[in-house]
Short mmCIF file of C-alpha atoms in Angstrom, two decimals:
data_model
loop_
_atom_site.label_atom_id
_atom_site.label_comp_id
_atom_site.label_asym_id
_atom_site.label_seq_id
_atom_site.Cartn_x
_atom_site.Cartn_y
_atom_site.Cartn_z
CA UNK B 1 0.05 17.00 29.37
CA UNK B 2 1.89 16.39 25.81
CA UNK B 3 1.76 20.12 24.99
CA UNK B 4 3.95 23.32 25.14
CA UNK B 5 3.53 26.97 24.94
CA UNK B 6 2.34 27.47 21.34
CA UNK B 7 -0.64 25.16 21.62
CA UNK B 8 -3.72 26.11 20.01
CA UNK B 9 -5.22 22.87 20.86
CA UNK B 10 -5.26 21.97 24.98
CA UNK B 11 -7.06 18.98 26.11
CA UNK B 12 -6.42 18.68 29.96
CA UNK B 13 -7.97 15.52 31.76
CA UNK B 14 -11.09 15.62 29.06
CA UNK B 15 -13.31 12.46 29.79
CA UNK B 16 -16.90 11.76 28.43
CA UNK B 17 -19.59 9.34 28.93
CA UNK B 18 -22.53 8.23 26.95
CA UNK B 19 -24.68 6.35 29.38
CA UNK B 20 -22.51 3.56 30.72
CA UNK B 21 -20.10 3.69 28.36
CA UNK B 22 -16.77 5.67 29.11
CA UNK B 23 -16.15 7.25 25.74
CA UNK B 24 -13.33 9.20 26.73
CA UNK B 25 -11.09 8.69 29.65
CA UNK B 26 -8.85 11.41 31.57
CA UNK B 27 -7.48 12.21 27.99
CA UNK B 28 -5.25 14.83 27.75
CA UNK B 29 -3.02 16.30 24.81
CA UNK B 30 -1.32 19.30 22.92
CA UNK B 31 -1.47 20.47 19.25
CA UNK B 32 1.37 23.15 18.05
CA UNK B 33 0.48 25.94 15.80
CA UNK B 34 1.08 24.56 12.27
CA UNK B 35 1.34 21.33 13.23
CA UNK B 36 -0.60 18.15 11.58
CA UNK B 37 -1.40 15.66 14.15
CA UNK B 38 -3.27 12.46 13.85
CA UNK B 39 -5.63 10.49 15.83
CA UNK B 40 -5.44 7.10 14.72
CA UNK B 41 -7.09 4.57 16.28
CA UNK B 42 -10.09 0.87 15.59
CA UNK B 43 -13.30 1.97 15.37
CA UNK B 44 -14.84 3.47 18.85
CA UNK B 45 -11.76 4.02 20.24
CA UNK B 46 -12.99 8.12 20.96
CA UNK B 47 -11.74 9.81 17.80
CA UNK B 48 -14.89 11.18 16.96
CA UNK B 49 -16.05 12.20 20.44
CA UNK B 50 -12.87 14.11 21.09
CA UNK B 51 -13.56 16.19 17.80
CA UNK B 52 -17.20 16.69 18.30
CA UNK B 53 -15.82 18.13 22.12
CA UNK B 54 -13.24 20.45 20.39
CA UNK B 55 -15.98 21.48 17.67
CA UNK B 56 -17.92 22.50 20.63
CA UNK B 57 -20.67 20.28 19.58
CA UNK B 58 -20.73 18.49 23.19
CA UNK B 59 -18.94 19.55 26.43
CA UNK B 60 -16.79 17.82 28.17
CA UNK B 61 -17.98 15.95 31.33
CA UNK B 62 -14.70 16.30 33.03
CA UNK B 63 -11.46 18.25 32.16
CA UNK B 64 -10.86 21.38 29.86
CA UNK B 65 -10.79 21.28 26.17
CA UNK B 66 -8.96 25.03 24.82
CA UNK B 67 -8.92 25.87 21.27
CA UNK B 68 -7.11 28.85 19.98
CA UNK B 69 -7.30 29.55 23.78
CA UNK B 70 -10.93 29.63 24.62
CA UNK B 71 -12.33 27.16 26.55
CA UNK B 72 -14.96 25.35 24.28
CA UNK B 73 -17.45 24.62 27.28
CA UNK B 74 -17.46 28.56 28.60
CA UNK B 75 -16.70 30.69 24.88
CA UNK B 76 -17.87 28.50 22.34
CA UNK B 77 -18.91 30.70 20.04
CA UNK B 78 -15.46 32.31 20.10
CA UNK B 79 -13.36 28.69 19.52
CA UNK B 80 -16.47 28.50 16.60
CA UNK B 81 -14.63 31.38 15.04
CA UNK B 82 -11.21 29.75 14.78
CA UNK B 83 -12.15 26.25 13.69
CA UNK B 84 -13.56 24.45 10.35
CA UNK B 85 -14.81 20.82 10.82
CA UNK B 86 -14.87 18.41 7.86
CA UNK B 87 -17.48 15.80 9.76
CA UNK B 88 -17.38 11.88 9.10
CA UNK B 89 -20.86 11.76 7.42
CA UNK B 90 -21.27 14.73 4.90
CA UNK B 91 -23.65 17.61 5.64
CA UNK B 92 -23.46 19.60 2.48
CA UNK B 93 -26.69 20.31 1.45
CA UNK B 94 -27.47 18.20 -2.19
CA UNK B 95 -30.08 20.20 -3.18
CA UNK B 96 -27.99 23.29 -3.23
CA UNK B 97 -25.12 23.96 -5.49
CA UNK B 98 -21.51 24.34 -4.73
CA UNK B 99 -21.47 28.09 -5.15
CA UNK B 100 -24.70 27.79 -2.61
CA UNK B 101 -23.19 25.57 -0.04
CA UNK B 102 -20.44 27.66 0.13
CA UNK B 103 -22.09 31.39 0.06
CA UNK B 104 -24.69 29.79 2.62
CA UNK B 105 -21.68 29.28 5.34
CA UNK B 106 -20.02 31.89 4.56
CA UNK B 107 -23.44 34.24 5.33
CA UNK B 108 -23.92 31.99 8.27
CA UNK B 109 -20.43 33.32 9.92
CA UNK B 110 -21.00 36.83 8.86
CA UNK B 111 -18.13 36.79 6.17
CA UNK B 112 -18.81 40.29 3.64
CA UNK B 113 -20.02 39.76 0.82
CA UNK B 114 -16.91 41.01 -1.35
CA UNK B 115 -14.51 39.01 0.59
CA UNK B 116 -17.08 36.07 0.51
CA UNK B 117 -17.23 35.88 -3.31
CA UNK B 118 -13.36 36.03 -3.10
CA UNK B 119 -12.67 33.56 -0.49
CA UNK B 120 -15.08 31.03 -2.56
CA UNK B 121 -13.28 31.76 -5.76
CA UNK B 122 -9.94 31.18 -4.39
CA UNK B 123 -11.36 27.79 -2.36
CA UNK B 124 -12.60 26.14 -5.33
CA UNK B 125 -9.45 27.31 -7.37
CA UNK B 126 -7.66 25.25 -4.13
CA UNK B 127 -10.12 22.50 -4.70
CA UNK B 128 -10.14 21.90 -8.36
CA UNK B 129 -14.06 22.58 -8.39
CA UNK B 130 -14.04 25.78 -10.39
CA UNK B 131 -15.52 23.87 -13.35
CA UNK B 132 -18.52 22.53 -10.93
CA UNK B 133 -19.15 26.07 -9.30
CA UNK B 134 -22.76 25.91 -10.72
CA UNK B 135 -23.37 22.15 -10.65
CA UNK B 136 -25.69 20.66 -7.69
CA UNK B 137 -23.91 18.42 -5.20
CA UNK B 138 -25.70 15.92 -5.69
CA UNK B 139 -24.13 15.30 -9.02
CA UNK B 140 -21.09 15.27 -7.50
CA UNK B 141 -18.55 12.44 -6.45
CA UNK B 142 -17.72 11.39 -3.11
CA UNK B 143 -14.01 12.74 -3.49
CA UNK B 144 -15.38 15.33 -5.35
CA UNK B 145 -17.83 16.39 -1.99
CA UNK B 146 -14.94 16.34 0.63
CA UNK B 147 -13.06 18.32 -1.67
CA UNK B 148 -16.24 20.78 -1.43
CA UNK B 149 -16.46 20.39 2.21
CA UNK B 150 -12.59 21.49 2.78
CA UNK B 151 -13.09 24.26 1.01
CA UNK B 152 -16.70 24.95 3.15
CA UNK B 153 -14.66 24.89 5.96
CA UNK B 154 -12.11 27.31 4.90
CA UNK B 155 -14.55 29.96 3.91
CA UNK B 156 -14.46 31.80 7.24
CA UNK B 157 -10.32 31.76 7.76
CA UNK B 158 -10.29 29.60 10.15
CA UNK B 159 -7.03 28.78 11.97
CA UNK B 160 -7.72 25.30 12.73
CA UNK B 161 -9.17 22.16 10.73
CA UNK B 162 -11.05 18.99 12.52
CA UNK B 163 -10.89 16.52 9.88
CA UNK B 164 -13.11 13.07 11.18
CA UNK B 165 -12.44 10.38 8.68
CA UNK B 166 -12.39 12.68 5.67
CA UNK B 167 -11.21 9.39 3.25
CA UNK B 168 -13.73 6.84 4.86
CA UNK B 169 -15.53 5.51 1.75
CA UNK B 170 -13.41 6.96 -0.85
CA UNK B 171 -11.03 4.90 -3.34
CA UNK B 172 -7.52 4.45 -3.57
CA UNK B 173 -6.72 7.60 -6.24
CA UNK B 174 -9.15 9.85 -4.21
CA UNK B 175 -7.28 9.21 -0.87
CA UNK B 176 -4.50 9.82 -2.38
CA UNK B 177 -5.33 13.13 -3.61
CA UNK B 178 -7.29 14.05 -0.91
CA UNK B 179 -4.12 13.74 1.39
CA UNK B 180 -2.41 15.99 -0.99
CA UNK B 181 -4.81 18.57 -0.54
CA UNK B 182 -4.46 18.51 3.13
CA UNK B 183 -0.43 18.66 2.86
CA UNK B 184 -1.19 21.53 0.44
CA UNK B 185 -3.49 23.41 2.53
CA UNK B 186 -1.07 22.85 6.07
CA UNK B 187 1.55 24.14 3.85
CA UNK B 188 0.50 27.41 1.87
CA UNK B 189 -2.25 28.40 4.56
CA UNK B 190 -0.01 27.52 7.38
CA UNK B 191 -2.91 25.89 9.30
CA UNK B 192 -3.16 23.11 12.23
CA UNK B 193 -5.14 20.27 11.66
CA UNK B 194 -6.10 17.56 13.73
CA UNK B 195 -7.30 14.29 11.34
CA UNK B 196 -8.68 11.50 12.56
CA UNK B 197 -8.16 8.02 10.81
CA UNK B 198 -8.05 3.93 11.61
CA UNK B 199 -5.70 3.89 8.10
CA UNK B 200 -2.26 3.54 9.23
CA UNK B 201 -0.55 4.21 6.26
CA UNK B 202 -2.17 7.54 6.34
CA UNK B 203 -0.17 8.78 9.10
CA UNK B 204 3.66 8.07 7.95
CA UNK B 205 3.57 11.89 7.17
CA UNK B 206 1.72 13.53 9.99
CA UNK B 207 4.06 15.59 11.87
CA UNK B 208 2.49 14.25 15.19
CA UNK B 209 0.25 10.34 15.92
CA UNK B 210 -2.01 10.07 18.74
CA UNK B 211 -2.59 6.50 19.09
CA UNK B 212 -6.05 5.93 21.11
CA UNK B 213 -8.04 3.13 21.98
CA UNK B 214 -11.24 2.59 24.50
CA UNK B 215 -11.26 6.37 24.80
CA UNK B 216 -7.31 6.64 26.62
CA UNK B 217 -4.44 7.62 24.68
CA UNK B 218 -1.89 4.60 24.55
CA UNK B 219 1.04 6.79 22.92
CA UNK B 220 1.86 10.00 21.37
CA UNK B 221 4.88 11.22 18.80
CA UNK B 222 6.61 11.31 15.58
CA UNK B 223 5.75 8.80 13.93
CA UNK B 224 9.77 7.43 14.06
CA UNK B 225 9.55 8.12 17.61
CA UNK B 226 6.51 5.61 17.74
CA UNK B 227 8.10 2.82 15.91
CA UNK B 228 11.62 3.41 18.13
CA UNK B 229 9.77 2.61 21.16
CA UNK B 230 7.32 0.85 20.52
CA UNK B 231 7.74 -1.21 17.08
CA UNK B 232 8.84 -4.33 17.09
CA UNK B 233 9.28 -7.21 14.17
CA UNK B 234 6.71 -9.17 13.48
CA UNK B 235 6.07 -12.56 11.60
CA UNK B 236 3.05 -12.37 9.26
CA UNK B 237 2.34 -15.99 8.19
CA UNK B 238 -0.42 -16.97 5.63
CA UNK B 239 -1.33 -20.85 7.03
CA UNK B 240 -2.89 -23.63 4.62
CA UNK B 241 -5.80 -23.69 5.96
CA UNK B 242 -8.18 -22.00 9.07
CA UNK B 243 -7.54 -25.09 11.40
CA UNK B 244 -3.75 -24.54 10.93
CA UNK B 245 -4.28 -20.27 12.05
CA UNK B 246 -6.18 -21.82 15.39
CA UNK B 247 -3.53 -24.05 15.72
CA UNK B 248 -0.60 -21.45 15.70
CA UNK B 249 -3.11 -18.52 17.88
CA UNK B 250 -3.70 -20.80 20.26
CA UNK B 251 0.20 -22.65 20.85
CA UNK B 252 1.52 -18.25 20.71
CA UNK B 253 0.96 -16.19 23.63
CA UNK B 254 2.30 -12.97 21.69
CA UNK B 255 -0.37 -13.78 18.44
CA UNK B 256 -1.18 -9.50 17.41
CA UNK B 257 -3.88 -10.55 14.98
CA UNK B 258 -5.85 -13.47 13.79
CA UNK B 259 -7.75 -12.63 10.19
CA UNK B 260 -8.59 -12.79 6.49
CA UNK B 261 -6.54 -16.61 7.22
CA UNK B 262 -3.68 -14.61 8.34
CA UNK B 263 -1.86 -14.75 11.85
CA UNK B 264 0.50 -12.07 12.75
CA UNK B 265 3.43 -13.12 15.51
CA UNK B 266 6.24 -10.98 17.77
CA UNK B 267 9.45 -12.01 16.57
CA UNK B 268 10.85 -13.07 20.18
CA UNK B 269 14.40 -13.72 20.16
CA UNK B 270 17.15 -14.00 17.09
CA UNK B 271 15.99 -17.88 16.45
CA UNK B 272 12.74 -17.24 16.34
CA UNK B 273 11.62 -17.79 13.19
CA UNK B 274 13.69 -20.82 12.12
CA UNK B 275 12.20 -22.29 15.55
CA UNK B 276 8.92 -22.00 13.73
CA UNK B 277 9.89 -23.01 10.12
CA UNK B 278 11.08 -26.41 11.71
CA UNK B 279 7.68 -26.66 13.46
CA UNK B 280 5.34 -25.01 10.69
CA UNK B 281 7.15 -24.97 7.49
CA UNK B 282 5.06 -28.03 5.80
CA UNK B 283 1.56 -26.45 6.91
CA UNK B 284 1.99 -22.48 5.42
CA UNK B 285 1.94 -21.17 2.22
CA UNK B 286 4.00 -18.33 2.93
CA UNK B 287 6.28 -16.47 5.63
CA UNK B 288 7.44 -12.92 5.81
CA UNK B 289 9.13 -10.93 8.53
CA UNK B 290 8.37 -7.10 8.60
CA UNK B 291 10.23 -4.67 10.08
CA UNK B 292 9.03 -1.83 12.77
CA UNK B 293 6.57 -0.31 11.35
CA UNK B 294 3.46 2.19 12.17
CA UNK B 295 0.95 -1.14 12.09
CA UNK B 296 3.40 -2.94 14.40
CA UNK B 297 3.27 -0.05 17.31
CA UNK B 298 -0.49 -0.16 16.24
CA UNK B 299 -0.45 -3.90 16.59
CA UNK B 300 1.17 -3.94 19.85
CA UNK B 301 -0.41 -1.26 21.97
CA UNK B 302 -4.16 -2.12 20.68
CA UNK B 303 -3.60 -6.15 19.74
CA UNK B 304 -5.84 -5.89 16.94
CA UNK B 305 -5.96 -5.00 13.56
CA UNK B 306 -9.89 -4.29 12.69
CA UNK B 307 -12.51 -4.15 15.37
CA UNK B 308 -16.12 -4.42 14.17
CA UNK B 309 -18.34 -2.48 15.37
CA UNK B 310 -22.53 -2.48 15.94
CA UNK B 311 -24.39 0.56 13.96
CA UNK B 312 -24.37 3.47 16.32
CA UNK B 313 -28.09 5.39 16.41
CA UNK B 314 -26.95 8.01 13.66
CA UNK B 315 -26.14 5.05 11.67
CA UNK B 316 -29.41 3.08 12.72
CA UNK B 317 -31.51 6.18 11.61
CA UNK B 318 -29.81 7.34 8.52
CA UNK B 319 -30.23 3.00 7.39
CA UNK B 320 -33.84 3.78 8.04
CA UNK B 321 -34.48 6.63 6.25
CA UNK B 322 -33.08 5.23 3.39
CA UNK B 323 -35.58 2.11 3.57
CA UNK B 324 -38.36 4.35 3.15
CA UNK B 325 -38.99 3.76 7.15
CA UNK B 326 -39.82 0.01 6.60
CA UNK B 327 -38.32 -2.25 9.60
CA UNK B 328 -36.16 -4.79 9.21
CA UNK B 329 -36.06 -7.69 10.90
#
């Protein structure tokens, strides 16, 4: 197991399965004390399903999961006590305001009241939502609600922070702030947290990256350590037309990608690319070789750069609740 002896997060051999499918697979990994470490992997590769294990939402059905060093299947209430999850799909409550939301979980985990009203007014001051203390969340943005659900998560000092897709659905500016907040919070409050994301450039400055795909881990480390063993250069060539990107996929054998009218090559060998310019030059529109990078260790241990993905249930009901409960056909 990647770990050593100040873990706070232990993940020995976990695997789970929902029905037939293997969502997890013998995984097993080690977060330091202070440390931010990344999962970053397509859609379904696990990400979520490892988090909702260490949240203590579902056990594992194989292996031990440890946080802060109770084992989440046999003391979950005690790993509860040490952990603050900021969950894919938000579950503040709208119809409360942000004052509410937060006094409500801090109640809920038996925080006093004195130190509750402090610990709010010093989250939202770490927020920016002082100003929106008395405003319902509903009239809030969506940058503006993960900002609130940080600081939810904070409210009971918790050591650790599970952070599932916090900047899914959010634009450019608000990623980029949100990501500040996290730095900000790792920094002054010293905590470990464990983000999961399928944004590469959102892991440059992770201190750890767990790359995992079809519920295994494929590789762990810095992120310099990723791209020293496992980058590689690649070709990314923009073809004149769709027939041309077939054309190119299917004469390749080491094609990483094939989308958006864009096909993405290993460079193999130091004449590589003129080798193609005297074959393809006439039928691109333009050419570009790119050094090791993140996307190119991504590229090369998963061989794709989006996977789409069917609705899962939670998805499938939450569609239908918003329709009223009409079917669709």
């Amino acid at each position: 197991m990647d770990s050593n002896p100040t873990s706070v997060l232990e993940v020995e051999g976990v695997s789970k399965r929902y029905g037939r499918t293997l969502a997890l697979d013998a995984v097993d990994l080690g977060v330091a004390g202070g440390e931010l470490f990344a999962l970053l992997g397509p859609n379904g590769a696990g990400k979520t399903t490892l988090v909702h294990i260490l949240a203590t939402i579902h056990p594992p059905d194989e292996g031990i999961a440890r946080v802060a060093g109770y084992d989440v299947a046999k003391q979950p209430l005690r790993a509860r006590q040490n952990i603050g999850v900021v969950f894919q799909d938000s579950t503040l409550d709208t119809r409360l305001t942000v004052y509410e939301n937060l006094d409500f979980h801090g109640r809920i985990y038996g925080v006093p009241g004195r130190l509750r009203r402090d610990r709010i007014r010093e989250m939202l001051e770490l927020v920016e939502l002082t100003q929106w203390r008395d405003h319902l969340v509903s009239t809030l943005s969506s940058g503006m609600k993960r900002r609130l659900e940080i600081a939810r998560a904070l409210i009971h000092d918790s050591r650790i922070l599970f952070l599932d897709e916090p900047t899914v659905g959010l634009d450019a500016q608000s990623r980029e702030r949100m990501w500040e907040y996290i730095a900000r919070l790792q920094r002054e409050r010293e905590l470990t947290i464990l983000v999961t994301t399928h944004y590469i450039a959102e892991v440059e400055n992770c201190d750890r990256v767990c790359i995992i795909d079809h519920g295994r881990i494929l590789a762990q480390g810095t992120p310099d350590a990723l791209r020293a063993a496992h980058g590689q250069e690649v070709l990314r060539i923009e073809p004149l037309d769709q027939g041309v990107v077939d054309e190119i996929a299917a004469q390749y054998g080491d094609v990483l990608a094939k989308s958006n009218g864009e096909v993405v090559l290993n460079v193999v060998g130091d004449d590589f690319v003129e080798r193609f310019l005297a074959e393809y030059g006439m039928k691109i529109r333009s050419l570009s070789v790119e050094k090791p990078s993140l996307e190119s260790v991504f590229l090369s241990l998963t061989g794709r750069e989006l996977r789409d993905q069917a609705a899962s249930a939670r998805e499938r009901t939450l569609e239908f609740g918003k329709r009223g409960g009409e079917h669709t056909r």
